[in-house]
Short mmCIF file of C-alpha atoms in Angstrom, two decimals:
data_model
loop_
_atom_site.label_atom_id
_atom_site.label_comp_id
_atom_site.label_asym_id
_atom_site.label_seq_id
_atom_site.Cartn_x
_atom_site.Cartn_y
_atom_site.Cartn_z
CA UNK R 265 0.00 0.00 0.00
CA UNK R 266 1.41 3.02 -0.77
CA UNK R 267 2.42 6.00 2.20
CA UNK R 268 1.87 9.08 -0.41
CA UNK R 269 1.14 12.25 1.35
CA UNK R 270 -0.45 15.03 -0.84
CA UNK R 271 1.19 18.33 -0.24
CA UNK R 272 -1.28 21.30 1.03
CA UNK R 273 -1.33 24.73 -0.41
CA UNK R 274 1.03 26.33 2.41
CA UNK R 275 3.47 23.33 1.78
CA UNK R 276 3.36 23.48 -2.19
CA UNK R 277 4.01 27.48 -2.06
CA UNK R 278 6.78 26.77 0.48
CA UNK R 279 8.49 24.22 -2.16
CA UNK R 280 7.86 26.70 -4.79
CA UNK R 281 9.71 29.21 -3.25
CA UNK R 282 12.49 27.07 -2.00
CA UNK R 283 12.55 25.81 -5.96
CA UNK R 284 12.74 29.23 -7.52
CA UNK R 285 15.53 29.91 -5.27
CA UNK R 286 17.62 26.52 -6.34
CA UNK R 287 16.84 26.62 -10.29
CA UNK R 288 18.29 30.16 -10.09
CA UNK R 289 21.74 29.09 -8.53
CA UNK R 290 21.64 26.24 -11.68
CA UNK R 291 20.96 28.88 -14.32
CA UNK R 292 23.01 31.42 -12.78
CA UNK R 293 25.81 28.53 -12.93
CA UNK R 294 25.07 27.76 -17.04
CA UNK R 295 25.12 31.50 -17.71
CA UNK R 296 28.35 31.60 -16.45
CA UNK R 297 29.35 29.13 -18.29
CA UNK R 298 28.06 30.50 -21.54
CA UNK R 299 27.90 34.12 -20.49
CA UNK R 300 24.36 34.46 -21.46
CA UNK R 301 21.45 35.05 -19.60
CA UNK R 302 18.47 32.22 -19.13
CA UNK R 303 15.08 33.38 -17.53
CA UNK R 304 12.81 31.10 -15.29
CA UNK R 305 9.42 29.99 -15.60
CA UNK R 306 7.55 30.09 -12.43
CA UNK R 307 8.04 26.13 -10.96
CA UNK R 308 5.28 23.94 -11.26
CA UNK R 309 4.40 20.83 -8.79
CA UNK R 310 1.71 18.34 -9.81
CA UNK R 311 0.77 14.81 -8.11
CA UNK R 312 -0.03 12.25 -11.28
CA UNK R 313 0.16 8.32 -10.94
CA UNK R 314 1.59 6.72 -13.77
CA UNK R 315 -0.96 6.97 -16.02
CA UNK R 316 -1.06 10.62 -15.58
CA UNK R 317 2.41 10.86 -16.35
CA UNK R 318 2.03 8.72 -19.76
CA UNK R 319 -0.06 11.10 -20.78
CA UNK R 320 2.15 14.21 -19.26
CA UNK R 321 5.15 12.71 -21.62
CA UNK R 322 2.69 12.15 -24.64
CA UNK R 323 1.88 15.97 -23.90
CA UNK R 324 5.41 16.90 -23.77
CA UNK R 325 6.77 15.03 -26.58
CA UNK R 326 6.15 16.57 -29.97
CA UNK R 327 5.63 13.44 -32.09
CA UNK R 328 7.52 15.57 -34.84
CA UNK R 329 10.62 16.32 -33.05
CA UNK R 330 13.44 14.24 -31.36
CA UNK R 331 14.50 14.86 -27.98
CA UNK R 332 17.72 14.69 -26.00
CA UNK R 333 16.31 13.54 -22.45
CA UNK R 334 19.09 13.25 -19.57
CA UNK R 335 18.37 11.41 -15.88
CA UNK R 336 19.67 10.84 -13.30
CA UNK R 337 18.70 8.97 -10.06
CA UNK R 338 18.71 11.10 -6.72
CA UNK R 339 19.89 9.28 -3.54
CA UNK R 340 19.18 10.14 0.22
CA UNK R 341 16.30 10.76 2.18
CA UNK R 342 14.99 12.84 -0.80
CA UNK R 343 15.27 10.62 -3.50
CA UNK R 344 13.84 10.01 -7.10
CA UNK R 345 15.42 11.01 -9.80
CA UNK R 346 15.61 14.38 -12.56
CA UNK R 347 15.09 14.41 -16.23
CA UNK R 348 16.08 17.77 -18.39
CA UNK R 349 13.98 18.03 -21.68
CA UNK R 350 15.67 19.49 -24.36
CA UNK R 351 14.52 19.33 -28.18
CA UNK R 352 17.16 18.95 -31.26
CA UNK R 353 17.31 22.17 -32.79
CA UNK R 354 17.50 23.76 -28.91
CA UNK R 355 20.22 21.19 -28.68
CA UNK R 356 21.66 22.64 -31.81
CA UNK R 357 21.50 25.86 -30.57
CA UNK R 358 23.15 25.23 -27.22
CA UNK R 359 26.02 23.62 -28.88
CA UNK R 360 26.81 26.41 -30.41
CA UNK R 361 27.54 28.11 -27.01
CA UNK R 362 30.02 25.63 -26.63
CA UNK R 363 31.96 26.73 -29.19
CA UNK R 364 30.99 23.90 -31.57
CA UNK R 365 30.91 24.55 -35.55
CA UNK R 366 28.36 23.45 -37.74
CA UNK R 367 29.71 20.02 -38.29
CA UNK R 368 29.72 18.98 -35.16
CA UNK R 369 26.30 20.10 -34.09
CA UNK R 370 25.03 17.94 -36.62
CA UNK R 371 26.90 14.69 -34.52
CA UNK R 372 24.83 13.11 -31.75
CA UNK R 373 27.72 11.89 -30.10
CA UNK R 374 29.18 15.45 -29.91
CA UNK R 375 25.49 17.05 -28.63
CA UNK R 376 24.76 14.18 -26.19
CA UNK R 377 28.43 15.14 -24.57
CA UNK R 378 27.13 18.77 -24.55
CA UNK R 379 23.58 18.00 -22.63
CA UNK R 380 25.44 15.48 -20.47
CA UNK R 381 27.51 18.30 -18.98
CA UNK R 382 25.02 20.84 -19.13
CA UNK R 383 22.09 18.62 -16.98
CA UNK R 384 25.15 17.71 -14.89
CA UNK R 385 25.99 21.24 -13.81
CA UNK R 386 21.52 21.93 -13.73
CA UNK R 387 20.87 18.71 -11.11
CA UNK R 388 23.70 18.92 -9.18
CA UNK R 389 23.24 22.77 -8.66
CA UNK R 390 19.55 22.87 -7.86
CA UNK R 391 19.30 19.74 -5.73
CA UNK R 392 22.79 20.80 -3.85
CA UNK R 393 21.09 24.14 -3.12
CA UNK R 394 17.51 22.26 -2.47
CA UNK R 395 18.93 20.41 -0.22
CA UNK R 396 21.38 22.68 1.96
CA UNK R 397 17.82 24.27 1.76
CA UNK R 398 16.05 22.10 3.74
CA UNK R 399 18.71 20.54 5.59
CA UNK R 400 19.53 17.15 4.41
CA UNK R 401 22.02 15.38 2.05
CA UNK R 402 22.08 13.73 -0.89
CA UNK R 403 23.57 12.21 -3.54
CA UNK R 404 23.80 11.40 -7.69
CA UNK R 405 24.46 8.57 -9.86
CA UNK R 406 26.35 9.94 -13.51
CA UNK R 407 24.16 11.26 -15.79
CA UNK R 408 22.81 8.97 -18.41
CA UNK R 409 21.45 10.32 -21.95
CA UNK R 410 19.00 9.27 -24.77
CA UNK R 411 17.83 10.34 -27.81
CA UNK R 412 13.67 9.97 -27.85
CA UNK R 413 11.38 10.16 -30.59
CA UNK R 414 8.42 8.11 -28.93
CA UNK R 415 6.81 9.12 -25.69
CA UNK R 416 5.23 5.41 -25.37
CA UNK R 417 8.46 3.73 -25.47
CA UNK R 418 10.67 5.93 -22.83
CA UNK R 419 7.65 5.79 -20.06
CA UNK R 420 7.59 2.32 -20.30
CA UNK R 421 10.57 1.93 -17.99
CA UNK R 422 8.74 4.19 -15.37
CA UNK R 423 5.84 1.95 -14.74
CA UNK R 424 7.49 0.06 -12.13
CA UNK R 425 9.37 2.18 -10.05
CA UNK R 426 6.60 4.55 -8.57
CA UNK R 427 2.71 4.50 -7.81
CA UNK R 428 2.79 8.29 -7.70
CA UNK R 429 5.05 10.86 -8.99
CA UNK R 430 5.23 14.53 -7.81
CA UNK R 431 7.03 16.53 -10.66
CA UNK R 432 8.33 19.46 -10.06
CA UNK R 433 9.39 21.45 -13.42
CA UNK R 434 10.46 24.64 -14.48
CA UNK R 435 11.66 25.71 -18.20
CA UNK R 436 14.82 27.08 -18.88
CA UNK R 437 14.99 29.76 -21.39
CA UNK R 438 17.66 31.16 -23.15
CA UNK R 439 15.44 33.52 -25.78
CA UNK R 440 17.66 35.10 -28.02
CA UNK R 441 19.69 32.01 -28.77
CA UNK R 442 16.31 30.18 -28.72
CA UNK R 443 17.03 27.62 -26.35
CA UNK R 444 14.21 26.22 -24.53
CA UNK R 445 14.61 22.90 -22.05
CA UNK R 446 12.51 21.77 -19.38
CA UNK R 447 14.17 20.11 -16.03
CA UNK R 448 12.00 17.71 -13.89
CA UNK R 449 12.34 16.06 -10.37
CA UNK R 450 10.66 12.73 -9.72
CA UNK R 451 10.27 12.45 -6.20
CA UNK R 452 9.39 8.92 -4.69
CA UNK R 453 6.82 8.45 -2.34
CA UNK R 454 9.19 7.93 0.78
CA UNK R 455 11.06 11.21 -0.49
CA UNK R 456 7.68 13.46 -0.82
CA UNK R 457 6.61 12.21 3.07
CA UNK R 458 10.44 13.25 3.98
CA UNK R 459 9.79 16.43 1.88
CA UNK R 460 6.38 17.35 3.54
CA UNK R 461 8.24 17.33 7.20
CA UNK R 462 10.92 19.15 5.81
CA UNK R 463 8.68 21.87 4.06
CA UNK R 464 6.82 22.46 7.56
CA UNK R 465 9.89 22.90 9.61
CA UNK R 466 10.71 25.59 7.23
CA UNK R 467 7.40 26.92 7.75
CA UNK R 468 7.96 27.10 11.81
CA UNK R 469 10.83 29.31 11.35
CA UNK R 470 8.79 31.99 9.52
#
């Protein structure tokens, strides 16, 4: 039987908040990197089972365009795992940051290396902050990547390993080089009963 606690309006504004503060850290840390600036969408948390999320991928997913989608699994008394979202021709785009030339934005190898370190830098940033945040530790496995053209074949390998799934998401926006990628945390259900506790001892100290 499952132990998942649904977060109350106080709680889900306190996460927001504590969110906003930890995805700025991350994008201030890429904008050093490429000495642009990225903007913030206002963080969103939802509570879907995994049906709800098949159909939050299918949503996602453009059937017409490939994706680059990164995870990695987050360990510690929050734990679950993040997932940044980034289309091809975003991909493209971001390359080009890195000082690639047209030739090699066109190899996947050579784009997957870029989103590898750039989703490296995003997780470990805004769960590092997240956490110092609310006063635990954790820890990451290496990033792994995939290129994704089907939204029915990457959920698949979700099924299993939650009954619900609380994402919290925020996209990334880098307009004038028209770079657009969406990071999401997966929290388990043991992390988002540790996460509720941890929200409301925030709350006592305001």
């Amino acid at each position: 039987m499952s132990n998942f606690a649904q977060f109350n309006e106080e709680e889900k504004d306190c996460l927001q908040e504590l969110m906003n503060i930890s995805y700025g850290s991350a994008t201030a840390a890429i904008a050093d990197i490429i000495n642009k600036e990225a903007t913030l969408s206002i963080p969103n948390i939802k509570t879907v089972t995994t049906k709800e999320f098949k159909d939050y991928l299918k949503e996602k997913l453009n059937i017409q365009k490939e994706y680059f989608i990164t995870n990695q699994l987050i360990s510690g008394s929050f734990c679950g795992e993040t997932m940044f979202v980034i289309d091809r021709k975003s991909t493209e785009n971001l390359a080009l940051e890195f000082d690639l030339d047209e030739e090699e934005v066109k190899d996947d190898d050579e784009l997957k290396d870029v989103i590898l370190e750039i989703s490296n830098i995003i997780t470990s940033t805004t769960l590092s902050k997240l956490a110092g945040l609310i006063e635990t530790s954790i820890s990451f496995s290496p990033p792994q990547v995939e290129i994704v053209k089907n939204s029915e074949s990457f959920y698949r390998s979700y099924i299993n390993e939650y009954d619900h799934i609380i994402i919290i998401s925020t996209d990334i926006i880098f307009k004038e080089q028209n770079i657009s990628g969406e990071l999401l945390i997966l929290s388990k259900d043991e992390a988002t009963i540790f996460l509720k506790e941890a929200l409301n001892k925030v709350l006592e100290e305001f």
